[in-house]
PDB file of N, CA and C in Angstrom:
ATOM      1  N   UNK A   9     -25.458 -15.338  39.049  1.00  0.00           N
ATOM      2  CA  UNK A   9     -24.792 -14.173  39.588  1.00  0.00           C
ATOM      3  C   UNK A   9     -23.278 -14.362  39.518  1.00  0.00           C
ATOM      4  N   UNK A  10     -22.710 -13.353  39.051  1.00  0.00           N
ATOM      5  CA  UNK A  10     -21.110 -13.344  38.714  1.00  0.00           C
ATOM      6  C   UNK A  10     -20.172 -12.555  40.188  1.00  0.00           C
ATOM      7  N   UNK A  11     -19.671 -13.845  41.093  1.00  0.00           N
ATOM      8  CA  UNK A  11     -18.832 -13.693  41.857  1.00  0.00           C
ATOM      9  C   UNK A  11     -17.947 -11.720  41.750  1.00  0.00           C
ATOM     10  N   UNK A  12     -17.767 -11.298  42.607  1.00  0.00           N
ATOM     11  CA  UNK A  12     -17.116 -10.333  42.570  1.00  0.00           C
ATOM     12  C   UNK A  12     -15.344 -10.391  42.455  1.00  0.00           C
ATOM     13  N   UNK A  13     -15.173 -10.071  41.301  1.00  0.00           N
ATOM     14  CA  UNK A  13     -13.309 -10.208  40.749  1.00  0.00           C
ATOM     15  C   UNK A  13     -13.313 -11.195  40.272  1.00  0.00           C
ATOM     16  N   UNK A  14     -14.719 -11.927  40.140  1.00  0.00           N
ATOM     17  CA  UNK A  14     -14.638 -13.196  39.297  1.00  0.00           C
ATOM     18  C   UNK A  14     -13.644 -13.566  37.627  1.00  0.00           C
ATOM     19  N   UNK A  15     -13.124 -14.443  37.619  1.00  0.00           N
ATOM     20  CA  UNK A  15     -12.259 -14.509  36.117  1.00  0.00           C
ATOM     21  C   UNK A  15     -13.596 -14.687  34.843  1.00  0.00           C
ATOM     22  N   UNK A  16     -13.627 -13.976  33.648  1.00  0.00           N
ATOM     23  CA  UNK A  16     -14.485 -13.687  33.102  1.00  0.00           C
ATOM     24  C   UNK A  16     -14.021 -14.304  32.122  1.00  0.00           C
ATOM     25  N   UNK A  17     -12.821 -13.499  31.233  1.00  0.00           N
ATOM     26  CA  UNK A  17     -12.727 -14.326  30.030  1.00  0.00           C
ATOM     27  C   UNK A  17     -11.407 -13.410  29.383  1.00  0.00           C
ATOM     28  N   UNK A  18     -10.928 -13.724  28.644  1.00  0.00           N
ATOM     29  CA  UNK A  18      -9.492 -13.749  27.787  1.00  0.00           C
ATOM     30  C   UNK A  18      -9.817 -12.737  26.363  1.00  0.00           C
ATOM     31  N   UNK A  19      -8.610 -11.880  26.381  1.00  0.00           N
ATOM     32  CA  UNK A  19      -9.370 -11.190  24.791  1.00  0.00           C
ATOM     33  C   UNK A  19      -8.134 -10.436  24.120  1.00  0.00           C
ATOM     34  N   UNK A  20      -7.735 -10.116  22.795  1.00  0.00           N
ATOM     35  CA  UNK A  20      -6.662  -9.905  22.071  1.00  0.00           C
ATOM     36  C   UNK A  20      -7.105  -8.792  21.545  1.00  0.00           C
ATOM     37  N   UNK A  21      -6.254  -8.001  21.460  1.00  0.00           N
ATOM     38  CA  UNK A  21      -6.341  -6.611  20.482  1.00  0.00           C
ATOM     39  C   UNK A  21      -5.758  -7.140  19.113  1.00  0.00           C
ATOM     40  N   UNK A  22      -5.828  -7.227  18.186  1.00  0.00           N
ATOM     41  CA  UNK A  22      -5.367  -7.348  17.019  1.00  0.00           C
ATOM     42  C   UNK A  22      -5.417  -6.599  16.040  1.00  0.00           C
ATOM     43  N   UNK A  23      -4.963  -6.330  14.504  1.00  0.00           N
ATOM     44  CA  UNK A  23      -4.990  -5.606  13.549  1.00  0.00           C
ATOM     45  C   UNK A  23      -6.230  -5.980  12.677  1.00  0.00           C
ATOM     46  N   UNK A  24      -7.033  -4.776  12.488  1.00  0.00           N
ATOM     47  CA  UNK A  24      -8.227  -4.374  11.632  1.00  0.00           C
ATOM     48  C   UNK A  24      -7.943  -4.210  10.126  1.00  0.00           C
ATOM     49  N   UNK A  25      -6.881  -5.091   9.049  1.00  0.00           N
ATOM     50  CA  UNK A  25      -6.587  -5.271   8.233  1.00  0.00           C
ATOM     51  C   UNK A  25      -7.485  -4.175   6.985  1.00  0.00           C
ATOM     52  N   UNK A  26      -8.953  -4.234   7.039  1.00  0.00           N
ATOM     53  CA  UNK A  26      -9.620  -3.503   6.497  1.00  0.00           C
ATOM     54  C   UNK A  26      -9.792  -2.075   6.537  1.00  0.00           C
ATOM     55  N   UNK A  27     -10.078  -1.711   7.811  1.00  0.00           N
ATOM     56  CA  UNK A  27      -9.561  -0.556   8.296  1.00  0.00           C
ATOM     57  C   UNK A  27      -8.267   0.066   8.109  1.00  0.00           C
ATOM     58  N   UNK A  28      -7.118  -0.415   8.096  1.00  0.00           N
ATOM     59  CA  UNK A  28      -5.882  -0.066   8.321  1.00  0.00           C
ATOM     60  C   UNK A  28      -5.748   0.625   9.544  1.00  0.00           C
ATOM     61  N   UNK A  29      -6.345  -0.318  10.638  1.00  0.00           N
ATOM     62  CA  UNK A  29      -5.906  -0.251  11.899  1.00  0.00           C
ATOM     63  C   UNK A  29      -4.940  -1.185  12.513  1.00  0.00           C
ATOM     64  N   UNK A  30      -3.976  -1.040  12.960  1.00  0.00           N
ATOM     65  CA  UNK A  30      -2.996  -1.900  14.019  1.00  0.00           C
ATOM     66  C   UNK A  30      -3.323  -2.803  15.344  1.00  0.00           C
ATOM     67  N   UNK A  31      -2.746  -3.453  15.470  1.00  0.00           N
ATOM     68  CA  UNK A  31      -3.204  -3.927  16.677  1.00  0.00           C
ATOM     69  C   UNK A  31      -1.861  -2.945  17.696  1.00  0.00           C
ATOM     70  N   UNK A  32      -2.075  -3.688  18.789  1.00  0.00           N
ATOM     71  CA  UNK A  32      -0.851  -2.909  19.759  1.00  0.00           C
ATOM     72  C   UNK A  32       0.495  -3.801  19.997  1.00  0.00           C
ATOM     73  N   UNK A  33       1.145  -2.794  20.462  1.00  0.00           N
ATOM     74  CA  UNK A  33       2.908  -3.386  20.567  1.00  0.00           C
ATOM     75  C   UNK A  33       3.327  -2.310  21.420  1.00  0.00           C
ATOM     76  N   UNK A  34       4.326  -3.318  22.212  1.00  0.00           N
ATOM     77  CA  UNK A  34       4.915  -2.343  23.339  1.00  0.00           C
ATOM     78  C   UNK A  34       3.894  -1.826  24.248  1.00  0.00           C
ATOM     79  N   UNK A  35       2.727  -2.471  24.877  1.00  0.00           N
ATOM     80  CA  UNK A  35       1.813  -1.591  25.416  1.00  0.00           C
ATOM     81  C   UNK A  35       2.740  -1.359  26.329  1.00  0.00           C
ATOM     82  N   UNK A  36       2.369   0.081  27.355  1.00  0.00           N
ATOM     83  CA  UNK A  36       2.590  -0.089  28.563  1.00  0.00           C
ATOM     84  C   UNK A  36       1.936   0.657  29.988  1.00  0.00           C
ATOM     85  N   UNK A  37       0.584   1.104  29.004  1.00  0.00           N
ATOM     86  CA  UNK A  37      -1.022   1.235  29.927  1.00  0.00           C
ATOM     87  C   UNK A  37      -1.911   0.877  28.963  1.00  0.00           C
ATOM     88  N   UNK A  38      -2.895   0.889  29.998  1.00  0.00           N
ATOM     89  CA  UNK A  38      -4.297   0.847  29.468  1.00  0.00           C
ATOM     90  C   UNK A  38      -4.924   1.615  30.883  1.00  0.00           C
ATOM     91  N   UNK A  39      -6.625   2.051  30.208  1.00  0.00           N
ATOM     92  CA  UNK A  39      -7.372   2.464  31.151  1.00  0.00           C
ATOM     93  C   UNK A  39      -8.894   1.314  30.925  1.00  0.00           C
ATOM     94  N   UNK A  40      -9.607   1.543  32.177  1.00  0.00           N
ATOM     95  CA  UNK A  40     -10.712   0.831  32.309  1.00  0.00           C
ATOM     96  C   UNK A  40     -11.596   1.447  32.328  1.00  0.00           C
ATOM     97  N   UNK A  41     -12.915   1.787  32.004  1.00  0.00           N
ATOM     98  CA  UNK A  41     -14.286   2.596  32.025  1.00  0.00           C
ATOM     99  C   UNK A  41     -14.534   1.684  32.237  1.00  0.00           C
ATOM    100  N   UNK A  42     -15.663   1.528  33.389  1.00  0.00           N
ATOM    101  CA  UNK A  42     -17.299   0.179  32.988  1.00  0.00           C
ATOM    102  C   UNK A  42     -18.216   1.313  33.369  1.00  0.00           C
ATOM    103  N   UNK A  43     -18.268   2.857  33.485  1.00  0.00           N
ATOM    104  CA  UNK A  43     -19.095   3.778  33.417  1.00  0.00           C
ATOM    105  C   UNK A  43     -19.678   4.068  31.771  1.00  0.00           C
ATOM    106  N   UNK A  44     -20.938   4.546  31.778  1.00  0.00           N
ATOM    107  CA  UNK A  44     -21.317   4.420  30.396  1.00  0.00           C
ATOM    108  C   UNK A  44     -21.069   5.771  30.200  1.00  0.00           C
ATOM    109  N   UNK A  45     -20.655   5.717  28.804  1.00  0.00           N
ATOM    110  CA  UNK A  45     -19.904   7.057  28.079  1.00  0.00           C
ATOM    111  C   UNK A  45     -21.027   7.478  27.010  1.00  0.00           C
ATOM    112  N   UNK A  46     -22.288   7.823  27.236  1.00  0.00           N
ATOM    113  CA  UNK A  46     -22.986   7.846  25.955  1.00  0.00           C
ATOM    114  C   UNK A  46     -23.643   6.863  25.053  1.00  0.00           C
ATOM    115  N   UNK A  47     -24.389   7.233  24.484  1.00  0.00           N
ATOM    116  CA  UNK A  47     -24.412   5.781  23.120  1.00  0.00           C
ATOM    117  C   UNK A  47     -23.977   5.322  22.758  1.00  0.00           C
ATOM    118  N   UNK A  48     -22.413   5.988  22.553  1.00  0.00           N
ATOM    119  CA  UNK A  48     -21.670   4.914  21.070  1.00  0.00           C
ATOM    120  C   UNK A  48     -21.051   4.206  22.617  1.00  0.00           C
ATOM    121  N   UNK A  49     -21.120   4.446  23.751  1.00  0.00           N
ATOM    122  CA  UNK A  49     -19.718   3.798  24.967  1.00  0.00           C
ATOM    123  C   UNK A  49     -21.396   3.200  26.113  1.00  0.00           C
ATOM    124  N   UNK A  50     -22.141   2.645  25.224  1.00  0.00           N
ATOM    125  CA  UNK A  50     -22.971   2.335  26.703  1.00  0.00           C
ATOM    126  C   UNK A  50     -22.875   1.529  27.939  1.00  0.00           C
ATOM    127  N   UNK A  51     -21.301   0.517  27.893  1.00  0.00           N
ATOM    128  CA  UNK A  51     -20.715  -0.407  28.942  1.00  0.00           C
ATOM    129  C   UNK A  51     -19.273   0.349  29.081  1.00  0.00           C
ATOM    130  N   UNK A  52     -18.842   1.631  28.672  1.00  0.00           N
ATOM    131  CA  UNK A  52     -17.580   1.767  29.122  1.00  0.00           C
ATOM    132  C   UNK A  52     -16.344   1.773  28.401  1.00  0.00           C
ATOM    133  N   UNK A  53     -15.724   1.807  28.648  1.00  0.00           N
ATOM    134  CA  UNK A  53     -14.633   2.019  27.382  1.00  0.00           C
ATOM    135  C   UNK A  53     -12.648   1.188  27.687  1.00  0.00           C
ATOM    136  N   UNK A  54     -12.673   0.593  26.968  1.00  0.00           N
ATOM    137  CA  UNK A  54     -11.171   0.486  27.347  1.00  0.00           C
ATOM    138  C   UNK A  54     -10.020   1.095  26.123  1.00  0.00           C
ATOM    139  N   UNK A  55      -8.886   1.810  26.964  1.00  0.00           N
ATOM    140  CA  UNK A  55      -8.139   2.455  25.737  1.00  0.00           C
ATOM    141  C   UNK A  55      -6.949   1.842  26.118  1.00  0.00           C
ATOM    142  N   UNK A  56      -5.654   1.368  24.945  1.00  0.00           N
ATOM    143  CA  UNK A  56      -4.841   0.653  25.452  1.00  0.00           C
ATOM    144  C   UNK A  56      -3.955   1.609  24.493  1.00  0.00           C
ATOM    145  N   UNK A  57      -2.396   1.691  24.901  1.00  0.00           N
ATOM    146  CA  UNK A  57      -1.439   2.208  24.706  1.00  0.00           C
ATOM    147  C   UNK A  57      -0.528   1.319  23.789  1.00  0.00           C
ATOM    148  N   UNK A  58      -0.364   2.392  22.133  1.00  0.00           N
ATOM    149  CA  UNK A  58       0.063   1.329  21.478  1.00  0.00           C
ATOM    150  C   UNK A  58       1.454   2.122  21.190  1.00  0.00           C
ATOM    151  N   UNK A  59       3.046   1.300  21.481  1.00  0.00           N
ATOM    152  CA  UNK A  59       4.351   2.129  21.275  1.00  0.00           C
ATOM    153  C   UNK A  59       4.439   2.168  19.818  1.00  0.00           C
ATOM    154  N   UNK A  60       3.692   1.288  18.890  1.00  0.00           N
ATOM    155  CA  UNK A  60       4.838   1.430  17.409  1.00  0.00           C
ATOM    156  C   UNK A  60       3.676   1.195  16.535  1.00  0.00           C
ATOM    157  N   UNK A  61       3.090   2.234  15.713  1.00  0.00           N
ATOM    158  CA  UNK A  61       2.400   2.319  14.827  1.00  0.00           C
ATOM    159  C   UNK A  61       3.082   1.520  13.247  1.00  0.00           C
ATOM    160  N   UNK A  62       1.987   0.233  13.378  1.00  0.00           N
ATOM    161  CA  UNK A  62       2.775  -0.994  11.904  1.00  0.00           C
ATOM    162  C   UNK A  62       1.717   0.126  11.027  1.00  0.00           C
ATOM    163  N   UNK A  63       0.367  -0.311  10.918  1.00  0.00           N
ATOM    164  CA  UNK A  63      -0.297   0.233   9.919  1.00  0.00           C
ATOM    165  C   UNK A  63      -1.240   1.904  10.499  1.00  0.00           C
ATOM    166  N   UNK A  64      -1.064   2.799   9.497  1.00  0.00           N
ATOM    167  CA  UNK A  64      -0.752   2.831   7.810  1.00  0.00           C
ATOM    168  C   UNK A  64       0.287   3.237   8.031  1.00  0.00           C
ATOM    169  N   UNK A  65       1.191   2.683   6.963  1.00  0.00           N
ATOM    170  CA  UNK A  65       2.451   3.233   6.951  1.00  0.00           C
ATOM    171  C   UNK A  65       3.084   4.520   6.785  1.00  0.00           C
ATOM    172  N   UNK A  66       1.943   5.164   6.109  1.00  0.00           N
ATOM    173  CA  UNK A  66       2.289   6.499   5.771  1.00  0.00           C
ATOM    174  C   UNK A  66       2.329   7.122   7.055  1.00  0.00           C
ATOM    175  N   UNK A  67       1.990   7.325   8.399  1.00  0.00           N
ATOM    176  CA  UNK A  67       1.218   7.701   9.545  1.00  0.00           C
ATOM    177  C   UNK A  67       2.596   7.876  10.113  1.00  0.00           C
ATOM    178  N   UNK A  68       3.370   8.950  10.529  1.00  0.00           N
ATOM    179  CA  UNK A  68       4.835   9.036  10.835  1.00  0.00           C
ATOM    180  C   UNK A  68       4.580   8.792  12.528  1.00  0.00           C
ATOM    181  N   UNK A  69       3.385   9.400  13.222  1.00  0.00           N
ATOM    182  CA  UNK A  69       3.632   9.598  14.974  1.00  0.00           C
ATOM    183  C   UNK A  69       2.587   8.407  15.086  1.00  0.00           C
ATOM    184  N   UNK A  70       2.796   7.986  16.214  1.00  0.00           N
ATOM    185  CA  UNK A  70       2.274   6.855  17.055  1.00  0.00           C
ATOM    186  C   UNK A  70       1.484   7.892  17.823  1.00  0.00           C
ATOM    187  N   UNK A  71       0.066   6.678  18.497  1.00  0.00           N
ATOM    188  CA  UNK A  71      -0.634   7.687  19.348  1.00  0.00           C
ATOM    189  C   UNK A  71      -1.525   8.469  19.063  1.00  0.00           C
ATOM    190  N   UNK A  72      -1.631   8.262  17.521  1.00  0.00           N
ATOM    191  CA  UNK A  72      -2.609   9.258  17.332  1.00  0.00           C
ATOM    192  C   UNK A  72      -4.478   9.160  17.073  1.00  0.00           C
TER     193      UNK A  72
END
């Protein structure tokens, strides 16, 4: 049984090179779900706030 606020574990957003997804920079939110969102979200969802879109370059607005 996992203590309540227990420390769990450590984890990095990084860039999806294949994808031509970014990792994040400049965060300065995120949100937490552990409600299930459906099938594709069945533990919840976390969305994190990225200031400066590296990849694709072509992609002029951040955020999107």
């Amino acid at each position: 049984m996992i203590k309540k606020n227990a420390f769990l574990a450590v984890f990095r957003i990084s860039a999806d090179l294949n994808n031509r997804i970014d990792g994040t920079s400049k965060a300065d939110g995120l949100v937490v779900n552990s409600v299930a969102l459906g099938s594709q979200h069945p533990e919840g969802l976390l969305v994190v706030q990225d200031g400066h879109n590296v990849m694709p370059k072509d992609r002029k607005i951040s955020n999107l």
